[in-house]
Short mmCIF file of C-alpha atoms in Angstrom, two decimals:
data_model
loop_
_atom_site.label_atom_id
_atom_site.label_comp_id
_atom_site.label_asym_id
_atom_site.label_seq_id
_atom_site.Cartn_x
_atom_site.Cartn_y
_atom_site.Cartn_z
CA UNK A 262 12.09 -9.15 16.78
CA UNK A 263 9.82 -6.97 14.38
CA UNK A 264 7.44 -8.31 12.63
CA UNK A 265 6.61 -7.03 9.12
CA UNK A 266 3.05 -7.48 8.26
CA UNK A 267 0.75 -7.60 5.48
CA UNK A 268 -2.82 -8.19 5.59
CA UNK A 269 -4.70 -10.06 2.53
CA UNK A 270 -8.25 -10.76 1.49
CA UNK A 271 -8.77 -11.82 -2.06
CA UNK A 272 -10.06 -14.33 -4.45
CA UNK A 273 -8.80 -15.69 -7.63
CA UNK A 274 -10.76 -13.34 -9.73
CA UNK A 275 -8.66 -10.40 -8.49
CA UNK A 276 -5.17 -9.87 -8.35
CA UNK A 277 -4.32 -8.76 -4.50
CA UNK A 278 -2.30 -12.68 -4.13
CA UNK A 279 -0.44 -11.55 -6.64
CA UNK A 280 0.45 -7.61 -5.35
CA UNK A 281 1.01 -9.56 -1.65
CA UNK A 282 3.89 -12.03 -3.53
CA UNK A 283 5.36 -9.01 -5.52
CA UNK A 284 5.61 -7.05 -2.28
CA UNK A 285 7.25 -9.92 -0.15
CA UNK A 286 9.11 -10.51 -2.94
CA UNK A 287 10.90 -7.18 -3.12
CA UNK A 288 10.98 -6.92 0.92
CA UNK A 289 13.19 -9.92 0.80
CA UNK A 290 15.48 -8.46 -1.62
CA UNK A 291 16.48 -5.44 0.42
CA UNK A 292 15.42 -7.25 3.82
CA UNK A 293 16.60 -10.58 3.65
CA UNK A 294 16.37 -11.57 7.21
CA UNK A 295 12.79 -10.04 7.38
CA UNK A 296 10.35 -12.32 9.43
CA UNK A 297 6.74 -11.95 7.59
CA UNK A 298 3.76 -12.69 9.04
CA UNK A 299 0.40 -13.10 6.65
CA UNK A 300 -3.19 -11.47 8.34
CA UNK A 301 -5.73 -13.32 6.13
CA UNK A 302 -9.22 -14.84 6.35
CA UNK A 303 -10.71 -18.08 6.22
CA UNK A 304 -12.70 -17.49 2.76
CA UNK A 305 -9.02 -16.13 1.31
CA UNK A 306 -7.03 -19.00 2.75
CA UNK A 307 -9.65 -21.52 1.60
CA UNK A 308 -8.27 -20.09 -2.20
CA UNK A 309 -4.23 -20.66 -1.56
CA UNK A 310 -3.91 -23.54 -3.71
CA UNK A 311 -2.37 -24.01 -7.03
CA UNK A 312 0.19 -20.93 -7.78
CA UNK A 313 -1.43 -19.04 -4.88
CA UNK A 314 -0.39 -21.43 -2.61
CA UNK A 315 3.33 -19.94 -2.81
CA UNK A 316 2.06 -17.19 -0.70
CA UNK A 317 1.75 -19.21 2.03
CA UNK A 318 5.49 -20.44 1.51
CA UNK A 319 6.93 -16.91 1.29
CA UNK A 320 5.86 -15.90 4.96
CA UNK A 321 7.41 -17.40 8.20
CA UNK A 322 4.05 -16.77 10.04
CA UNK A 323 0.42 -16.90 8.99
CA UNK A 324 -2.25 -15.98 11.19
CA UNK A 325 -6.12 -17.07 9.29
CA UNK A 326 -9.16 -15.38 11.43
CA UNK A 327 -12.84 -16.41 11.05
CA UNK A 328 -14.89 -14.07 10.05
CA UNK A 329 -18.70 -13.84 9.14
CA UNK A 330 -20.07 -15.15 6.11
CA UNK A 331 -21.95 -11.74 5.52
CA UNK A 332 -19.06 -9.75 5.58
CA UNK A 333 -18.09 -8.27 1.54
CA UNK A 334 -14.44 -8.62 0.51
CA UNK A 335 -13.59 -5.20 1.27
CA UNK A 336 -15.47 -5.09 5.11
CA UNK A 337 -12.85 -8.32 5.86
CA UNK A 338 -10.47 -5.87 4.74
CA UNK A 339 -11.06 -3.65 6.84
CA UNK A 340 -11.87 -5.41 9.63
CA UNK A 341 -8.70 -7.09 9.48
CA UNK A 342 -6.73 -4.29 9.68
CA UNK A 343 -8.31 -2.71 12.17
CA UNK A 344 -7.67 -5.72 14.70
CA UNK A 345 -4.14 -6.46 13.49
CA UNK A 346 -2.81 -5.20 16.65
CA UNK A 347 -4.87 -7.55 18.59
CA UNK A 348 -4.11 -10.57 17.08
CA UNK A 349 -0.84 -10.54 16.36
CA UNK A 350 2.30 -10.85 18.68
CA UNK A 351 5.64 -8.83 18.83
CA UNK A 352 6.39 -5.53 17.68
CA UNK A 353 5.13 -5.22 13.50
CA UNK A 354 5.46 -2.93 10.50
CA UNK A 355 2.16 -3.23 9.09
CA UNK A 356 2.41 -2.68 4.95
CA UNK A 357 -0.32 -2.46 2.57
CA UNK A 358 0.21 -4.63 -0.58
CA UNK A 359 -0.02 -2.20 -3.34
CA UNK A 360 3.47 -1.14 -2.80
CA UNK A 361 7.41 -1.76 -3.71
CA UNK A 362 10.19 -2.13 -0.65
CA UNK A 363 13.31 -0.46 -2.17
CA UNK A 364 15.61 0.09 0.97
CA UNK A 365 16.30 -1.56 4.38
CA UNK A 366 13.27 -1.59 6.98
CA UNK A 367 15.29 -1.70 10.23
CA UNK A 368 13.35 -0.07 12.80
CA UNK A 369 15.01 3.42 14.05
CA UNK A 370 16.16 3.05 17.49
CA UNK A 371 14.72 6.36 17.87
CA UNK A 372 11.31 4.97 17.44
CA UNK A 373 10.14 4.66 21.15
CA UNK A 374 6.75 5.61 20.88
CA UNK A 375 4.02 3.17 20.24
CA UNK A 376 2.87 3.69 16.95
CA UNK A 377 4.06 5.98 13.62
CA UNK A 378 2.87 6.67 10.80
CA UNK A 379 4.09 9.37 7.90
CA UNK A 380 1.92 11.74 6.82
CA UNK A 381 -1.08 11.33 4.55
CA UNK A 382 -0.04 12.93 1.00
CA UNK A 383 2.96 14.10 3.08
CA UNK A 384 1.59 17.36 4.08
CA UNK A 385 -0.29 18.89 7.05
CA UNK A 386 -4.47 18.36 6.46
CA UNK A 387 -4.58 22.01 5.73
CA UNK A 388 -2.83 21.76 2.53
CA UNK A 389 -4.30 18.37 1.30
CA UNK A 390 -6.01 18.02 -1.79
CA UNK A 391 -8.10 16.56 0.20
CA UNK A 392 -9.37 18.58 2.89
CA UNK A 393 -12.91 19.49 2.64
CA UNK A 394 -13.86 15.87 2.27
CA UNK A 395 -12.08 14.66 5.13
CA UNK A 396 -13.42 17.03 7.51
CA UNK A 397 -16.95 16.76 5.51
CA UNK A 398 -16.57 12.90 6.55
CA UNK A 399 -15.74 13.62 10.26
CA UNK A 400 -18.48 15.71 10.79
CA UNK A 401 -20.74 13.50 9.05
CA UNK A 402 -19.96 11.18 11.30
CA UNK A 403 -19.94 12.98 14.67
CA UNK A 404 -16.15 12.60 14.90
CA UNK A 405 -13.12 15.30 16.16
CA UNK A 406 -12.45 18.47 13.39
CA UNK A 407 -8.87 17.32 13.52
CA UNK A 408 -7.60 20.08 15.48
CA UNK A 409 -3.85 18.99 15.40
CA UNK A 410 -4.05 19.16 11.57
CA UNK A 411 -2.64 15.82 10.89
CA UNK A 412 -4.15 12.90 9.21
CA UNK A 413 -1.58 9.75 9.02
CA UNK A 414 -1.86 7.45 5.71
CA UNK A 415 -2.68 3.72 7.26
CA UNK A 416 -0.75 2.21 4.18
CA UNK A 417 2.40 1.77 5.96
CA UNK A 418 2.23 1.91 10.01
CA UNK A 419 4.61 0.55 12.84
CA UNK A 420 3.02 -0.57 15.84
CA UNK A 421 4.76 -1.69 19.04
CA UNK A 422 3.11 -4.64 20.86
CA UNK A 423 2.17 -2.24 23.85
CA UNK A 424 -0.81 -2.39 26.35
CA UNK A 425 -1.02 1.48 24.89
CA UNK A 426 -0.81 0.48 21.55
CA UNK A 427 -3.39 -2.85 22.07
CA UNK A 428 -6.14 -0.29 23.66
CA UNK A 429 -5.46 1.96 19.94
CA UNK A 430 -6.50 -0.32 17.69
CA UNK A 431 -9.24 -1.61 19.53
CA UNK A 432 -10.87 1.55 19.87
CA UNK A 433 -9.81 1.83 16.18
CA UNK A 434 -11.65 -1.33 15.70
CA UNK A 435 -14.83 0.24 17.20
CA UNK A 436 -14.90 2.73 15.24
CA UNK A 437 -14.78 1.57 12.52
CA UNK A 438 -17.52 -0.82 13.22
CA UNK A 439 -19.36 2.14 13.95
CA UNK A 440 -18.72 4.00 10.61
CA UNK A 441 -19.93 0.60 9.34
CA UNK A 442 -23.19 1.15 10.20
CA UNK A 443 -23.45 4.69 9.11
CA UNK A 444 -22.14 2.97 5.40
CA UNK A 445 -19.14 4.74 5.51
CA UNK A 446 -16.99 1.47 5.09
CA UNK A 447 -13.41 2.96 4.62
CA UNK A 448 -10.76 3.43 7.90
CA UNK A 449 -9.45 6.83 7.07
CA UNK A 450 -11.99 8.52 9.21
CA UNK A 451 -12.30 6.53 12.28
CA UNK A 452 -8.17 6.05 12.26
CA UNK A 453 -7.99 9.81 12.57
CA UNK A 454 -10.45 9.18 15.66
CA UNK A 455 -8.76 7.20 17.14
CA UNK A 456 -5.77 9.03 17.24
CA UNK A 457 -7.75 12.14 18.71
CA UNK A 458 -9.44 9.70 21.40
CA UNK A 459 -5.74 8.81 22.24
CA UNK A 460 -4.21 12.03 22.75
CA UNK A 461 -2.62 12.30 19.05
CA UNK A 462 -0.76 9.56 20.03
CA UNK A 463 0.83 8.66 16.58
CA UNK A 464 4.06 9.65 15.70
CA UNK A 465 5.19 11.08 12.75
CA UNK A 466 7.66 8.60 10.60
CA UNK A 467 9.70 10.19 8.19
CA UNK A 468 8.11 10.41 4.55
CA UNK A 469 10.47 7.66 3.06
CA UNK A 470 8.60 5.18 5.02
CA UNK A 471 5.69 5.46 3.25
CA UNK A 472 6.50 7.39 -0.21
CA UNK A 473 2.67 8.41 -1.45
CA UNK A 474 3.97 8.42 -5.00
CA UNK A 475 2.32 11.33 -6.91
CA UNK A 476 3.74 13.42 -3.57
CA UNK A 477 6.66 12.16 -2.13
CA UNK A 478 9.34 13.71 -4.59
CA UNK A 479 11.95 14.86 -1.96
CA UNK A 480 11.55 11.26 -0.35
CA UNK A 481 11.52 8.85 -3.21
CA UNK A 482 15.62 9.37 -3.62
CA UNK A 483 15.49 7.81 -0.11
CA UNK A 484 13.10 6.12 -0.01
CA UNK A 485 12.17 2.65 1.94
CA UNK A 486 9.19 1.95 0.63
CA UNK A 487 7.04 2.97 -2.50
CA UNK A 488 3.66 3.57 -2.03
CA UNK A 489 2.03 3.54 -5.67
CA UNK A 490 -1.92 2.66 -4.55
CA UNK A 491 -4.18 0.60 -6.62
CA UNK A 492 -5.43 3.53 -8.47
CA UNK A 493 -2.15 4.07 -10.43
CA UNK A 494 -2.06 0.24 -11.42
CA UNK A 495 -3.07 1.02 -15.25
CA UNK A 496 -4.48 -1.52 -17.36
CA UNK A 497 -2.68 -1.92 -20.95
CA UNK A 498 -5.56 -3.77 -22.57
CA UNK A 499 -3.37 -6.44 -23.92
CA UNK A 500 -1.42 -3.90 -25.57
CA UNK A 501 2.47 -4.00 -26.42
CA UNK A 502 4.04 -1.43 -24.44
CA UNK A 503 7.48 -0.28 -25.79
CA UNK A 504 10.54 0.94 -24.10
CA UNK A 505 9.86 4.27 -24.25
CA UNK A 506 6.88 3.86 -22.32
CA UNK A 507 8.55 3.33 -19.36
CA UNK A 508 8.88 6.73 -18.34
CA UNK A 509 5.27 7.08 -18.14
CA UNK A 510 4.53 3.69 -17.23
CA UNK A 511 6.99 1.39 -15.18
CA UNK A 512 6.58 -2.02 -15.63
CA UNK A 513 5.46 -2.86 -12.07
CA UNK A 514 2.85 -0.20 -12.00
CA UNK A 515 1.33 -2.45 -15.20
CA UNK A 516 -1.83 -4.58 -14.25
CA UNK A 517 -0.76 -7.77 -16.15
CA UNK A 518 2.41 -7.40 -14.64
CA UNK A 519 0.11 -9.03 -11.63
CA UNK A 520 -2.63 -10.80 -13.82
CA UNK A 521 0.12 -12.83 -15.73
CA UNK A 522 1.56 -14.11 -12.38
CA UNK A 523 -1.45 -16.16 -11.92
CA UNK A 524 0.13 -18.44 -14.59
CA UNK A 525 4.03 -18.45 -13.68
CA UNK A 526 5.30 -20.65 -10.74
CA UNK A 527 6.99 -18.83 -8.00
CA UNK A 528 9.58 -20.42 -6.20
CA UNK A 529 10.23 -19.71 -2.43
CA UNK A 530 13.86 -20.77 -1.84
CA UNK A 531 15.16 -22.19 1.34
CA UNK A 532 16.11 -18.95 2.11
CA UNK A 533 13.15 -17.33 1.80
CA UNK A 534 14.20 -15.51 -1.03
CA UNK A 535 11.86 -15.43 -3.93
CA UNK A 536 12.72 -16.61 -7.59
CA UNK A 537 9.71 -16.00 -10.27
CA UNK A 538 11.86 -15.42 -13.77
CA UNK A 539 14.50 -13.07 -14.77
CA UNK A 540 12.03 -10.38 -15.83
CA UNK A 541 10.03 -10.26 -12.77
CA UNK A 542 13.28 -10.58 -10.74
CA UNK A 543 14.61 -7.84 -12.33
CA UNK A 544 11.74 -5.58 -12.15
CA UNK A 545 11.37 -6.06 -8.58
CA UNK A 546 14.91 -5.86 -7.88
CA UNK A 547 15.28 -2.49 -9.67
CA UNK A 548 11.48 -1.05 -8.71
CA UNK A 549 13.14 2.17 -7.47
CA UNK A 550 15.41 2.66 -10.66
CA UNK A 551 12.40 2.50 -12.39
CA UNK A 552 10.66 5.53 -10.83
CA UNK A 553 14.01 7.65 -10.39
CA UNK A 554 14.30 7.07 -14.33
CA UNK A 555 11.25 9.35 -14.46
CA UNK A 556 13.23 12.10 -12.67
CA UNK A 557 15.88 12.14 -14.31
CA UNK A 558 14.09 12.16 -17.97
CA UNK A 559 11.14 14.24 -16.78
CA UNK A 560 12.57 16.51 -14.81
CA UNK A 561 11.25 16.73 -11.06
CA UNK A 562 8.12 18.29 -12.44
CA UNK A 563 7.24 16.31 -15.31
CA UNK A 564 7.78 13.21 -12.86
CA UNK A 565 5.66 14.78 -10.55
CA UNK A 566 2.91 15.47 -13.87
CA UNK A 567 3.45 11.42 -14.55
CA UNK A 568 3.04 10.02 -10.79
CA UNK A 569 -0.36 12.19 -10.46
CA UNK A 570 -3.47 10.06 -10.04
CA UNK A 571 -4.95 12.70 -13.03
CA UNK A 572 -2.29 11.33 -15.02
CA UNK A 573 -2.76 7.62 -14.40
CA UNK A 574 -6.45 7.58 -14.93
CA UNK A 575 -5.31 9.41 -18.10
CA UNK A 576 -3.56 6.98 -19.71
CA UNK A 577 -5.67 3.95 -18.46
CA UNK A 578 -8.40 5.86 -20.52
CA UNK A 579 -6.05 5.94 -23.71
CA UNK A 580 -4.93 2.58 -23.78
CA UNK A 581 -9.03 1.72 -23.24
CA UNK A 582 -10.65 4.09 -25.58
CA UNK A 583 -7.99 6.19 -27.38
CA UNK A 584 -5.15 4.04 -28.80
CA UNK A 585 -4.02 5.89 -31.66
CA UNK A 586 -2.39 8.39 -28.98
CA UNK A 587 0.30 5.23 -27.72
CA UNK A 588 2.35 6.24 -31.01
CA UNK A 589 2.72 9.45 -29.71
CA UNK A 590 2.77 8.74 -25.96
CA UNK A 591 5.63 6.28 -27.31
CA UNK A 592 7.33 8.86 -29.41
CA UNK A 593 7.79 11.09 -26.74
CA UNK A 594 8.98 8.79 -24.17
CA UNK A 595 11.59 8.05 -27.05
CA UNK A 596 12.75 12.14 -27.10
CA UNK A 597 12.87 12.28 -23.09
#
């Protein structure tokens, strides 16, 4: 049996409870028989009461670890993900919480190997966006040049429960510890590490496993799961956001979309299924309707314009600052 796993660590002043329930919400939809197992930690699970508690309802298993007292909100994150492997039993598809599930997650029987991955920003590391700063990073940090010119996006990863796979994330684990201490806090780097320690052991998962939004064009009309990163998550200031603002701005990508769940009981049915109300059902029903409606009003590259991080921190900086634009913004989402 796979395992499909999501690691939290939150509080009630943010709004990652809320992502985590949205997610396992829309992984039940297309993956009804899905058996979910919670990573969380024992300040987090100290805070699952009230509406928050129905995250511990949703999952079938939930695994609490104790960690220090010293450790920040985003090291627990970290450090929790890096020892997933290890602490978890059976075979898991690890998912990150900032995303949509819009298709079945059976594992491929082709999928042999220990652990895959897809692609980070779907592309070889010579073509990323990216580049200089990742190898800037490794050799900051006294780690490989990447000489396979892959790095794998840890956002969505399968891992088999595998002596092979065990000794990965441990050494992952270690790492990371030891970027840590150089107060380089983030997993990226020592990930890509790890996988030159091991050989270049990861295996390359098709790009519908992991669609990086503002990149994964040819893979969102097939895609599994919808990778849309806190970044793009675009606070609308209170504001009313018409119709013809969903082109730019689909309702799940909307930060009150999350912050307003805080307030509205969510109902784990015997079944596992989730209920919230028919406007969040819908939206997370329909997540990849929402995004394909971009394509087909924007064109591939106008979607492509609208899914760009450039884009999102765009229009998070109009609805702050600049909201005499909206009529406009509005106007032409009414045209497309």
């Amino acid at each position: 049996m796979v395992k499909y796993l999501f690691v939290l660590t939150s509080s009630p002043k943010d709004f990652f409870c809320e992502q985590t329930i949205v997610a396992i919400a829309s992984l039940r939809v297309h993956n009804p028989h899905a058996f979910v197992t919670l990573l969380t930690d024992d300040k987090t699970a100290a805070t699952l009461t009230g509406n928050r508690a129905a995250l511990k309802d949703a999952v079938d298993e939930l695994k609490v670890l104790d960690l220090p007292e010293t450790l920040s909100p985003m090291l627990r994150s970290r450090y929790l993900k890096t020892v997933m492997r290890n602490v978890i039993d059976g075979d898991f598809l690890y998912m990150d919480s900032d995303i949509a599930i819009v298709g079945d997650l059976s594992i491929p029987a082709e999928w042999t190997e220990d652990i895959y991955a897809v692609l980070d920003f779907h592309t070889k590391l010579h073509k990323a966006i990216n580049r200089k700063k990742i190898l800037n990073n490794a050799k900051m940090l006294g780690f490989s040049p990447i000489l396979n010119d892959e790095i794998f996006n840890g956002g969505v990863m399968y891992a088999k429960d595998s002596p092979k796979a065990r000794e990965f994330f441990k050494t992952w684990h270690e790492l990371w510890q030891y970027c840590v201490t150089k107060n380089f806090p983030y997993d990226m780097a020592s990930l890509a590490e790890a996988n030159f320690k091991f050989g270049y052991m990861t295996q390359k998962a098709g790009g519908e496993w992991n669609c990086q939004m503002a990149y994964a064009k040819k893979f969102i009309p097939n895609g599994k799961v919808f990778h849309f990163f806190g970044s793009r998550i675009i606070d609308t200031c209170g504001r009313k956001v018409p119709e013809s603002m969903n082109i730019f701005l689909p309702k799940i990508l909307r930060r009150d979309f999350y912050t307003n769940l805080k307030n509205i009981p969510v109902i784990v049915n015997a079944d596992k299924s989730i209920t919230i109300n028919a406007y969040y059902d819908d939206v997370i029903a329909h997540a990849k309707e929402a995004f394909l409606y971009q394509t087909k009003h924007a064109g591939t590259f106008g979607a492509d314009i609208i899914r760009s991080y450039a884009f999102a921190k765009s229009l998070g900086f109009v609805y702050k600052k600049l909201p005499f634009v909206l009529p406009l913004l509005s106007l032409i989402g009414k045209i497309l």
